[in-house]
Tab-separated table of C-alpha atoms and ligand atoms in Angstrom:
chain	number	residue	atom	x	y	z
A	594	MET	CA	-142.191	205.498	-36.872
A	595	LEU	CA	-145.765	206.688	-37.311
A	596	THR	CA	-145.534	210.053	-39.056
A	597	ARG	CA	-149.019	211.113	-40.017
A	598	ILE	CA	-152.742	210.434	-39.956
A	599	ASP	CA	-153.014	208.471	-43.212
A	600	HIS	CA	-156.790	208.348	-43.146
A	601	ILE	CA	-159.956	208.250	-41.093
A	602	GLY	CA	-162.197	205.365	-42.169
A	603	ILE	CA	-165.900	206.209	-42.192
A	604	ALA	CA	-168.509	203.478	-42.623
A	605	CYS	CA	-171.574	204.318	-44.695
A	606	PHE	CA	-174.592	202.553	-46.159
A	607	ASP	CA	-174.530	204.351	-49.535
A	608	LEU	CA	-171.098	205.293	-50.864
A	609	ASP	CA	-172.328	207.477	-53.720
A	610	ALA	CA	-174.631	209.510	-51.464
A	611	THR	CA	-171.887	209.924	-48.864
A	612	VAL	CA	-169.337	211.025	-51.483
A	613	GLU	CA	-171.867	213.585	-52.683
A	614	PHE	CA	-172.366	214.876	-49.116
A	615	TYR	CA	-168.618	215.457	-48.681
A	616	ARG	CA	-168.376	217.114	-52.117
A	617	ALA	CA	-171.397	219.380	-51.697
A	618	THR	CA	-170.758	220.274	-48.053
A	619	TYR	CA	-166.974	220.628	-47.931
A	620	GLY	CA	-165.790	220.587	-51.532
A	621	PHE	CA	-163.739	217.382	-51.063
A	622	GLU	CA	-163.234	215.445	-54.311
A	623	VAL	CA	-162.649	211.734	-54.862
A	624	HIS	CA	-158.949	211.002	-55.376
A	625	HIS	CA	-159.359	207.245	-55.838
A	626	CYS	CA	-162.104	204.582	-55.810
A	627	GLU	CA	-161.794	200.805	-55.618
A	628	VAL	CA	-163.338	197.561	-54.443
A	629	ASN	CA	-161.225	195.598	-51.962
A	630	GLU	CA	-162.690	192.083	-52.159
A	631	GLU	CA	-160.566	190.726	-49.323
A	632	GLN	CA	-161.717	193.463	-46.938
A	633	GLY	CA	-165.290	193.339	-48.265
A	634	VAL	CA	-165.603	197.034	-49.057
A	635	ARG	CA	-166.167	199.504	-51.844
A	636	GLU	CA	-164.288	202.644	-50.921
A	637	ALA	CA	-163.586	206.221	-51.952
A	638	MET	CA	-160.486	208.105	-50.846
A	639	LEU	CA	-160.929	211.873	-50.491
A	640	ARG	CA	-157.537	213.574	-50.321
A	641	ILE	CA	-157.597	216.272	-47.645
A	642	ASN	CA	-153.989	217.440	-47.450
A	643	GLY	CA	-150.376	216.588	-48.172
A	644	THR	CA	-148.057	215.988	-45.227
A	645	ASP	CA	-144.453	216.901	-44.473
A	646	ASP	CA	-143.241	213.296	-44.845
A	647	GLY	CA	-144.278	213.337	-48.524
A	648	GLY	CA	-147.491	211.420	-47.891
A	649	ALA	CA	-151.058	212.612	-47.577
A	650	THR	CA	-154.110	212.445	-45.350
A	651	TYR	CA	-157.427	211.142	-46.637
A	652	LEU	CA	-160.977	210.497	-45.576
A	653	GLN	CA	-161.808	206.931	-46.547
A	654	LEU	CA	-165.506	206.299	-47.131
A	655	LEU	CA	-166.381	202.610	-46.822
A	656	GLU	CA	-169.493	200.766	-48.007
A	657	PRO	CA	-169.657	197.045	-47.285
A	658	ILE	CA	-170.063	194.655	-50.205
A	659	ARG	CA	-170.952	191.791	-47.852
A	660	GLU	CA	-173.039	191.793	-44.680
A	661	ASP	CA	-170.537	189.527	-42.946
A	662	SER	CA	-167.547	191.823	-43.656
A	663	ALA	CA	-165.947	193.814	-40.830
A	664	VAL	CA	-167.637	197.024	-41.995
A	665	GLY	CA	-170.964	195.279	-42.678
A	666	LYS	CA	-171.076	193.839	-39.170
A	667	TRP	CA	-170.014	197.118	-37.616
A	668	LEU	CA	-172.674	199.106	-39.535
A	669	ALA	CA	-175.421	196.689	-38.527
A	670	LYS	CA	-174.486	197.161	-34.881
A	671	ASN	CA	-173.579	200.873	-34.763
A	672	GLY	CA	-174.937	202.608	-37.859
A	673	GLU	CA	-172.858	205.038	-39.871
A	674	GLY	CA	-169.832	206.789	-38.416
A	675	VAL	CA	-166.106	206.690	-37.779
A	676	HIS	CA	-164.915	203.095	-38.127
A	677	HIS	CA	-161.132	203.360	-37.731
A	678	VAL	CA	-158.105	205.627	-37.597
A	679	ALA	CA	-155.059	204.860	-39.756
A	680	PHE	CA	-151.513	206.041	-39.060
A	681	GLY	CA	-148.971	206.286	-41.876
A	682	THR	CA	-145.477	204.827	-41.578
A	683	ALA	CA	-142.621	204.085	-43.947
A	684	ASP	CA	-142.232	200.660	-42.243
A	685	VAL	CA	-145.503	198.894	-41.454
A	686	ASP	CA	-143.677	195.598	-40.811
A	687	GLY	CA	-141.276	197.061	-38.250
A	688	ASP	CA	-143.859	199.213	-36.513
A	689	ALA	CA	-146.374	196.344	-36.303
A	690	GLU	CA	-143.717	194.099	-34.749
A	691	ALA	CA	-142.678	196.759	-32.242
A	692	ILE	CA	-146.308	197.382	-31.250
A	693	ARG	CA	-146.969	193.631	-30.962
A	694	ASP	CA	-143.998	193.418	-28.589
A	695	LYS	CA	-145.785	195.953	-26.380
A	696	GLY	CA	-148.671	193.510	-25.945
A	697	VAL	CA	-151.145	195.002	-28.421
A	698	ARG	CA	-152.880	192.457	-30.665
A	699	VAL	CA	-151.872	192.974	-34.309
A	700	LEU	CA	-154.592	191.330	-36.388
A	701	TYR	CA	-152.479	190.092	-39.328
A	702	GLU	CA	-149.278	188.003	-39.258
A	703	GLN	CA	-148.168	189.840	-42.400
A	704	PRO	CA	-149.490	193.155	-43.750
A	705	ARG	CA	-152.173	192.816	-46.440
A	706	ARG	CA	-153.107	194.885	-49.465
A	707	GLY	CA	-154.898	198.140	-48.709
A	708	SER	CA	-156.173	201.086	-50.667
A	709	MET	CA	-154.055	202.208	-53.631
A	710	ASP	CA	-151.738	199.191	-53.229
A	711	SER	CA	-150.698	200.234	-49.749
A	712	ARG	CA	-149.662	197.595	-47.194
A	713	ILE	CA	-151.849	197.554	-44.087
A	714	THR	CA	-152.431	195.892	-40.783
A	715	PHE	CA	-154.842	196.503	-37.907
A	716	LEU	CA	-154.579	196.678	-34.112
A	717	HIS	CA	-157.426	195.241	-32.058
A	718	PRO	CA	-159.767	198.019	-30.841
A	719	LYS	CA	-160.048	196.391	-27.401
A	720	ASP	CA	-156.282	196.936	-26.931
A	721	CYS	CA	-156.468	200.562	-28.199
A	722	HIS	CA	-159.050	202.144	-25.893
A	723	GLY	CA	-161.922	201.322	-28.240
A	724	VAL	CA	-160.352	202.577	-31.474
A	725	LEU	CA	-159.784	200.151	-34.349
A	726	THR	CA	-156.338	201.330	-35.452
A	727	GLU	CA	-154.703	200.682	-38.815
A	728	LEU	CA	-151.050	201.035	-39.825
A	729	VAL	CA	-150.366	201.910	-43.464
A	730	THR	CA	-147.324	202.054	-45.708
A	731	SER	CA	-148.290	203.741	-48.962
A	732	ALA	CA	-147.162	202.330	-52.297
A	733	PRO	CA	-144.191	204.395	-53.544
A	734	ALA	CA	-146.178	205.691	-56.538
A	735	ALA	CA	-149.003	206.870	-54.262
A	736	GLU	CA	-146.526	208.909	-52.197
A	737	GLU	CA	-145.163	210.530	-55.365
A	738	ASP	CA	-148.674	211.340	-56.612
A	739	ALA	CA	-149.673	212.708	-53.227
A	740	GLY	CA	-146.637	214.970	-53.184
A	741	HIS	CA	-147.771	216.794	-56.307
B	324	MC0	C1	-165.489	195.892	-33.675
B	324	MC0	N1	-165.335	196.488	-32.483
B	324	MC0	C2	-164.939	197.739	-32.665
B	324	MC0	C3	-164.847	197.906	-34.074
B	324	MC0	N2	-165.182	196.745	-34.672
B	324	MC0	N3	-164.642	198.707	-31.791
B	324	MC0	C4	-164.261	199.900	-32.310
B	324	MC0	N4	-164.165	200.151	-33.655
B	324	MC0	C5	-164.453	199.178	-34.539
B	324	MC0	N5	-164.362	199.427	-35.840
B	324	MC0	C6	-165.611	195.880	-31.170
B	324	MC0	C7	-167.033	195.365	-31.103
B	324	MC0	O1	-167.932	196.374	-30.715
B	324	MC0	C8	-166.912	194.275	-30.072
B	324	MC0	O2	-166.953	194.830	-28.791
B	324	MC0	C9	-165.535	193.708	-30.328
B	324	MC0	O3	-164.796	194.739	-31.004
B	324	MC0	C10	-165.573	192.473	-31.218
B	324	MC0	O4	-166.264	192.844	-32.376
B	324	MC0	P1	-167.223	191.870	-33.225
B	324	MC0	O5	-168.337	192.702	-33.740
B	324	MC0	O6	-167.539	190.632	-32.444
B	324	MC0	O7	-166.361	191.528	-34.469
B	324	MC0	P2	-165.087	190.612	-34.648
B	324	MC0	O8	-164.431	190.293	-33.349
B	324	MC0	O9	-165.494	189.485	-35.531
B	324	MC0	O10	-164.180	191.610	-35.492
B	324	MC0	C11	-163.672	192.788	-34.942
B	324	MC0	C12	-162.337	193.042	-35.634
B	324	MC0	C13	-162.614	193.052	-37.167
B	324	MC0	C14	-161.788	194.393	-35.168
B	324	MC0	C15	-161.345	191.928	-35.280
B	324	MC0	O11	-163.563	194.064	-37.475
B	324	MC0	C16	-161.396	193.228	-38.019
B	324	MC0	O12	-160.658	192.283	-38.310
B	324	MC0	N6	-161.134	194.482	-38.492
B	324	MC0	C17	-159.964	194.744	-39.330
B	324	MC0	C18	-160.333	194.761	-40.793
B	324	MC0	C19	-161.295	195.866	-41.151
B	324	MC0	O13	-161.898	196.492	-40.282
B	324	MC0	N7	-161.498	196.062	-42.466
B	324	MC0	C20	-162.401	197.069	-42.972
B	324	MC0	C21	-161.678	198.275	-43.389
B	324	MC0	P3	-167.916	194.286	-27.640
B	324	MC0	O14	-167.658	195.158	-26.450
B	324	MC0	O15	-169.301	194.376	-28.195
B	324	MC0	O16	-167.451	192.861	-27.434
B	324	MC0	S1	-160.736	197.916	-44.837
B	324	MC0	C22	-159.670	199.203	-45.009
B	324	MC0	O17	-159.695	200.108	-44.244
B	324	MC0	C23	-158.684	199.089	-46.161
B	324	MC0	C24	-159.381	198.866	-47.442
B	324	MC0	C25	-157.702	200.251	-46.253
B	324	MC0	O18	-157.617	201.080	-45.345
B	324	MC0	O19	-156.966	200.329	-47.247
């Protein structure tokens, strides 16, 4: 069951400048930063709020580390902006399978590693009314941290 907005992914050309915009304009601070080699991004997670399922909602700022990555290709075509929406679930495997059974293309056979050791998969934007959609199960430690 999808129980929250886990994050909104925002593609940017310059991660440090974009982080500074969100800090100076809204007061949002960086909760976590990492490079995800497999996904081809450097990313910053800005924690916006906790949620009633014990998780949290983030803005995820994404800078490509390779031009041929998903975010690099998307930026070249569209410029900066909202890249994807991610829903949180306690069971990414079960939810992905149930959604696949409804005829929506799930991009990975098995969930892969996402931010903060979460497990993630994606739904094809062409099957989701133009929205690249991600499903996320947080790592247990991340849920505990977010609850504090
Ligand atoms: C592509 N399209 C999108 C889109 N990306 N539509 C809406 N939102 C997006 N973000 C559209 C294109 O405009 C195009 O439409 C069609 O989909 C095919 O796109 P393409 O440019 O030819 O690119 P493909 O087909 O090679 O790849 C698209 C696909 C890919 C969605 C399969 O980007 C992908 O595998 N994404 C999942 C992984 C990902 O995005 N990783 C980065 C975030 P037209 O009409 O022109 O044909 S990593 C992340 O978020 C992690 C770290 C985390 O959360 O923890």
